[in-house]
Structures are given as structure tokens and as C-alpha cells.
Short mmCIF file of C-alpha atoms in Angstrom, two decimals:
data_model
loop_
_atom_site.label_atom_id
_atom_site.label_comp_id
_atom_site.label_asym_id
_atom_site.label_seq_id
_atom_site.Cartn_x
_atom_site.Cartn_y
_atom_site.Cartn_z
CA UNK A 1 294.56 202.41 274.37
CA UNK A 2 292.73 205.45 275.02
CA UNK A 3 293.31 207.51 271.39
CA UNK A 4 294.82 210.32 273.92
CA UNK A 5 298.20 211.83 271.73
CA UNK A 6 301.11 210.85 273.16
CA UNK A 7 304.63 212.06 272.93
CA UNK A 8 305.64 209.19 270.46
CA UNK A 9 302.67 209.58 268.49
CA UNK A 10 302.94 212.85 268.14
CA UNK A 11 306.68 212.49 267.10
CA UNK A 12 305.66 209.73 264.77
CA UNK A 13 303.24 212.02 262.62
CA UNK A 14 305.82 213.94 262.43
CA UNK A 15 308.16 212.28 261.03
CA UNK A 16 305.95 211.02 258.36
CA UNK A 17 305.35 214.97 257.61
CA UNK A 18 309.27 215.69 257.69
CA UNK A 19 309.68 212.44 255.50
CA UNK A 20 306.84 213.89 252.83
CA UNK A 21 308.65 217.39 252.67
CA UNK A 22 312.43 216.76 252.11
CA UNK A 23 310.65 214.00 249.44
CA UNK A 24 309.21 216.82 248.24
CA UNK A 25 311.74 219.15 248.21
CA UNK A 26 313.13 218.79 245.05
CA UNK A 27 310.36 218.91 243.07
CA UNK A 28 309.47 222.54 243.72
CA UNK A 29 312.74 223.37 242.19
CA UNK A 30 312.11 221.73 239.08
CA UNK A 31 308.37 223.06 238.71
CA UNK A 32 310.13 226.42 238.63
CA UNK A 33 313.01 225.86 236.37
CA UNK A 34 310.52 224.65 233.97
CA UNK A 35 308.93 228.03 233.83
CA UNK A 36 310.31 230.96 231.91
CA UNK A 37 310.54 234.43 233.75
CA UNK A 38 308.40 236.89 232.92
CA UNK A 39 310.39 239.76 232.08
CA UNK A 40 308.28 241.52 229.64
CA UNK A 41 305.72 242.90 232.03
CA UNK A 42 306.83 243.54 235.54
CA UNK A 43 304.46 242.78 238.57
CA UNK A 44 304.81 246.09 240.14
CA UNK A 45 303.39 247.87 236.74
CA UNK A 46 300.33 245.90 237.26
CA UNK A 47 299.78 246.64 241.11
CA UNK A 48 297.64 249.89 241.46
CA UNK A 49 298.61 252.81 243.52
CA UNK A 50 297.63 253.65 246.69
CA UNK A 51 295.55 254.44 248.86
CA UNK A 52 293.24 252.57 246.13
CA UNK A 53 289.52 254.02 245.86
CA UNK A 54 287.17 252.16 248.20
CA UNK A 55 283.45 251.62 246.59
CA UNK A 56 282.03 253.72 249.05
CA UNK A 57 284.33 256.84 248.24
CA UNK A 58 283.34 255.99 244.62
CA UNK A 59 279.12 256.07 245.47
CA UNK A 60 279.26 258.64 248.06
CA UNK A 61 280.88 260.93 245.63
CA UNK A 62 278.08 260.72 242.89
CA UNK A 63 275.58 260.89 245.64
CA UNK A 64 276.98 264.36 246.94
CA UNK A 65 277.45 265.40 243.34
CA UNK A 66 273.34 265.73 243.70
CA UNK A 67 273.27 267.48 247.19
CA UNK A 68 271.37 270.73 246.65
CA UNK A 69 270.24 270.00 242.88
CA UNK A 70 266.90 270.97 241.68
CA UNK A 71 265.03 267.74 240.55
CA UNK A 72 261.28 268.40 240.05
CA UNK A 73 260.31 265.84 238.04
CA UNK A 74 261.62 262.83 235.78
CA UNK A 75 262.64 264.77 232.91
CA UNK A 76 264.71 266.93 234.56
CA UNK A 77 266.24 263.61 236.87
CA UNK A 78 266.94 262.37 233.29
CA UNK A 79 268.21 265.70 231.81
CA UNK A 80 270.75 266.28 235.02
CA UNK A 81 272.33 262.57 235.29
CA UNK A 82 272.80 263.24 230.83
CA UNK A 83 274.50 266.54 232.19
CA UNK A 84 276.56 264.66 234.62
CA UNK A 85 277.61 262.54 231.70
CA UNK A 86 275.22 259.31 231.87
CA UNK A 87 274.35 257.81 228.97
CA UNK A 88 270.55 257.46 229.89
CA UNK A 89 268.69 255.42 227.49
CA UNK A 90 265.14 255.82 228.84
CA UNK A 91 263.53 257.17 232.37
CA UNK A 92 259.50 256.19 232.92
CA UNK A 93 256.88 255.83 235.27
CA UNK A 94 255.54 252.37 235.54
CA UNK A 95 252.73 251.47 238.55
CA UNK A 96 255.18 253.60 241.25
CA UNK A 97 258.56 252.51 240.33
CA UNK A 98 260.91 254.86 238.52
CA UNK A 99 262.07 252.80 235.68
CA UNK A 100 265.51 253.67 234.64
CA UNK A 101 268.01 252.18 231.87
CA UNK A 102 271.27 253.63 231.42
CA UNK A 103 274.37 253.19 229.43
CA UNK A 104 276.98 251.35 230.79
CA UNK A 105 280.50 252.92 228.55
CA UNK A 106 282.56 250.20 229.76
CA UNK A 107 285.50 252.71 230.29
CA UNK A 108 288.68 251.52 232.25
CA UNK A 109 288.53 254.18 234.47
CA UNK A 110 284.67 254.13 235.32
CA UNK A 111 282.31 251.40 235.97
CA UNK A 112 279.22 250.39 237.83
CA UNK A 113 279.22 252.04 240.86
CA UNK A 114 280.56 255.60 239.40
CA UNK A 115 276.94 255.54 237.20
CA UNK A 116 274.82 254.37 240.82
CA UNK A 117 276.02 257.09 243.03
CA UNK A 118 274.73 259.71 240.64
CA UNK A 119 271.51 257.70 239.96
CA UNK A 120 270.88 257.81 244.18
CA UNK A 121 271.81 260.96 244.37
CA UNK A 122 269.56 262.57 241.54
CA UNK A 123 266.70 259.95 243.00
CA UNK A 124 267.19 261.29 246.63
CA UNK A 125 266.50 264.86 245.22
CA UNK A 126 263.95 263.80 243.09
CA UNK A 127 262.01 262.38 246.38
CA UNK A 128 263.16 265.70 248.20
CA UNK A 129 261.36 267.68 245.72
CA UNK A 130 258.08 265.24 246.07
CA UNK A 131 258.19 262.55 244.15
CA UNK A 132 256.09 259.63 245.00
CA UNK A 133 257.17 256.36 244.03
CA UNK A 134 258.09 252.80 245.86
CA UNK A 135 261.22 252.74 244.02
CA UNK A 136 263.74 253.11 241.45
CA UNK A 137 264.54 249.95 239.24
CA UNK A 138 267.95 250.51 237.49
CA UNK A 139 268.93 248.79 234.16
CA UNK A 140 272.52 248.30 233.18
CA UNK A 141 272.77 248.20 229.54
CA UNK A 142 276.06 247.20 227.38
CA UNK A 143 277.00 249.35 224.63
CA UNK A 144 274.77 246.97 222.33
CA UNK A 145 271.59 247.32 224.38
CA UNK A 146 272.15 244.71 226.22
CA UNK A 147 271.12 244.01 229.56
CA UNK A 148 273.76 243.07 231.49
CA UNK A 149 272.77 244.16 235.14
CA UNK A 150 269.94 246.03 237.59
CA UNK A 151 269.77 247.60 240.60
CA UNK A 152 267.19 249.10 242.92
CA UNK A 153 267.15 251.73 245.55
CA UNK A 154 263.99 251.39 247.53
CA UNK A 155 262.29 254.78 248.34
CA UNK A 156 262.33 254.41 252.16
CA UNK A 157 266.42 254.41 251.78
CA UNK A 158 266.61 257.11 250.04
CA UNK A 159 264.04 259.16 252.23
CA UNK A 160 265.89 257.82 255.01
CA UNK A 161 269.25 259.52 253.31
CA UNK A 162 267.41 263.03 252.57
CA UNK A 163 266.45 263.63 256.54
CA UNK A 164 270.10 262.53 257.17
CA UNK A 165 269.67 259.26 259.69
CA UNK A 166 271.48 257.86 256.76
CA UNK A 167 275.30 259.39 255.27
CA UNK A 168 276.27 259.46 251.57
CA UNK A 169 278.34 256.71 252.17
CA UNK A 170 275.67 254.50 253.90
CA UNK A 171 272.95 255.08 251.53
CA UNK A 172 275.30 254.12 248.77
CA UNK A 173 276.27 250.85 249.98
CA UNK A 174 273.05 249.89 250.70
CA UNK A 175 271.79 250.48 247.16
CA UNK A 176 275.26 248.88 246.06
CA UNK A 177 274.28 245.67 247.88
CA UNK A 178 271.26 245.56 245.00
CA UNK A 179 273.21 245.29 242.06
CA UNK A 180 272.97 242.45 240.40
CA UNK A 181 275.40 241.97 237.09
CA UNK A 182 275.36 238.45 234.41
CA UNK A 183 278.27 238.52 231.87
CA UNK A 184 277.36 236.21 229.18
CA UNK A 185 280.58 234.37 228.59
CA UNK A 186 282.23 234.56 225.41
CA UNK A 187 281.78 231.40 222.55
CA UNK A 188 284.44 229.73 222.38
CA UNK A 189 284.97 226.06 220.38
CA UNK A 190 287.63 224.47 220.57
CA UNK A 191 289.92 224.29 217.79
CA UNK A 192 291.81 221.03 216.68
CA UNK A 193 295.54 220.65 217.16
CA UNK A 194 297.44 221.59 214.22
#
């Protein structure tokens, strides 16, 4: 024999495929009698409407939030991203890198990437205005002062952004592709059967 598929192989196989699904044919049925519907919370209240926001809309809106802004200096980079409603918790200088820790408010509505697009966009005109730095090094902070995640957005990027070989859109998901998030998971021991 050669191992070439023949006609009665092949019809073989499948029968031994037809015999394993009508074997399994009832069984299907009974895993779904077994469980209940779920009336009390429909699927379609759960699926989101659309179009849904893409993460790029979402970054290239805070970054053209900062198009035209006056950002001299740190403090005022700091003093415009509290304006645009950041919870900043400090902004220094350290060896070239603009050090920033921020907030996160954990709202439902917001998240992440609707705090980064304003950071890159205040950043962009803080480099437009002269600034001279390698970078920006983003902290993500819980509510508790945790750290939870970073980001960077590396100066060239952002230079490349402000003489416009780069869109809004481009430049955000390039300093998206940076963040880096670690959920601690919650402690949970098991508890003995009552």
C-alpha cells in the first residue's frame, strides 16, 4: 500500500465521524436542558452600540485636544492636563526623561487610553515649545497610589508628530503600543463547604 487516500478510505473515516456525531447527538440536548435560561438579564442589554469607539479615535482625540496649546514648561504641561481633568499626581525632571504619574479614576466610561492621548498631546506641545528631553515615562496609579501600569512616548515620536510625517492617530498608537498594565489579582481562599 502506498498511504495514498482512497475512495473507501475516505468513506471509512467518515463513517466513523457520522457514527461519533449521531452518538453524540443526544447529549447536547441534555447539556442544555440542564441549564436554566437566563431571563433576568438579556444579551442584547449587554452588547454595546455601534459604531463602537476604536482606540485610535479615543487617543487621537486627546492628542488634538492639545493642538495649538501653549506649553512652555512642565508646570504649565502639568497645570493644562489638571485643566483637562487629569488627576496628575506628580510631573519632574529626572536625567532627560519627563517623569509623569497620574491618576487613573477607574471610571466606566474612561480608562487608559482617554488619560494617554492628552498626556501625548500636551508632551508634543511641550517639545514644540522647546523642551529637551529623551522621553516621557508615564505612571498609572490606582486610586490608592498604586502602580498599576506605565507607558512611554519616546521624544523622536512625538517630534516626528509635531512636523506632521506622523497623524494624531499614528502617533497615538504608537505610544499605545508602550503601555504596559499588571492587575494584582484579588485574595481569594477558599472557603469550606457548608
Amino acid at each position: 500500500m502506498d498511504g495514498s487516500v482512497t475512495r473507501r478510505r475516505l468513506l471509512r473515516r467518515g463513517g466513523v465521524g457520522l457514527a461519533g456525531a449521531v452518538a453524540l447527538a443526544g447529549c447536547t440536548e441534555e447539556i442544555g436542558e440542564e441549564l436554566p435560561p437566563s431571563d433576568e438579564e438579556p444579551l442584547s442589554e449587554r452588547v454595546p452600540e455601534l459604531p463602537v469607539t476604536e482606540r485610535t479615535d479615543v487617543l487621537e482625540e486627546g492628542i488634538l485636544a492639545f493642538e495649538g496649546v501653549d506649553v512652555p514648561d512642565p508646570e504649565a504641561f502639568e497645570e493644562e492636563l489638571e485643566e483637562h481633568g487629569l488627576v496628575i499626581e506628580s510631573v519632574e525632571e529626572e536625567l532627560e526623561v519627563l517623569t509623569v504619574e497620574y491618576v487613573e479614576q477607574g471610571r466606566r466610561d474612561a480608562g487608559v487610553l482617554d488619560n494617554l492621548g492628552p498626556i501625548a498631546g500636551a508632551y508634543a506641545s511641550l517639545l514644540e515649545a522647546g523642551f529637551e528631553g529623551e522621553a516621557a515615562e508615564i505612571t498609572v496609579l490606582d486610586p490608592d497610589s498604586t502602580t498599576f501600569g506605565a507607558a512611554e512616548i519616546e521624544t523622536p515620536i512625538a517630534e516626528g508628530y509635531n512636523r506632521d510625517d506622523l497623524t494624531a492617530r499614528e502617533y497615538g498608537e504608537l505610544v499605545a503600543g508602550t503601555i504596559e498594565t499588571r492587575r494584582l489579582s484579588p485574595d481569594v481562599e477558599p472557603q469550606p463547604n457548608e
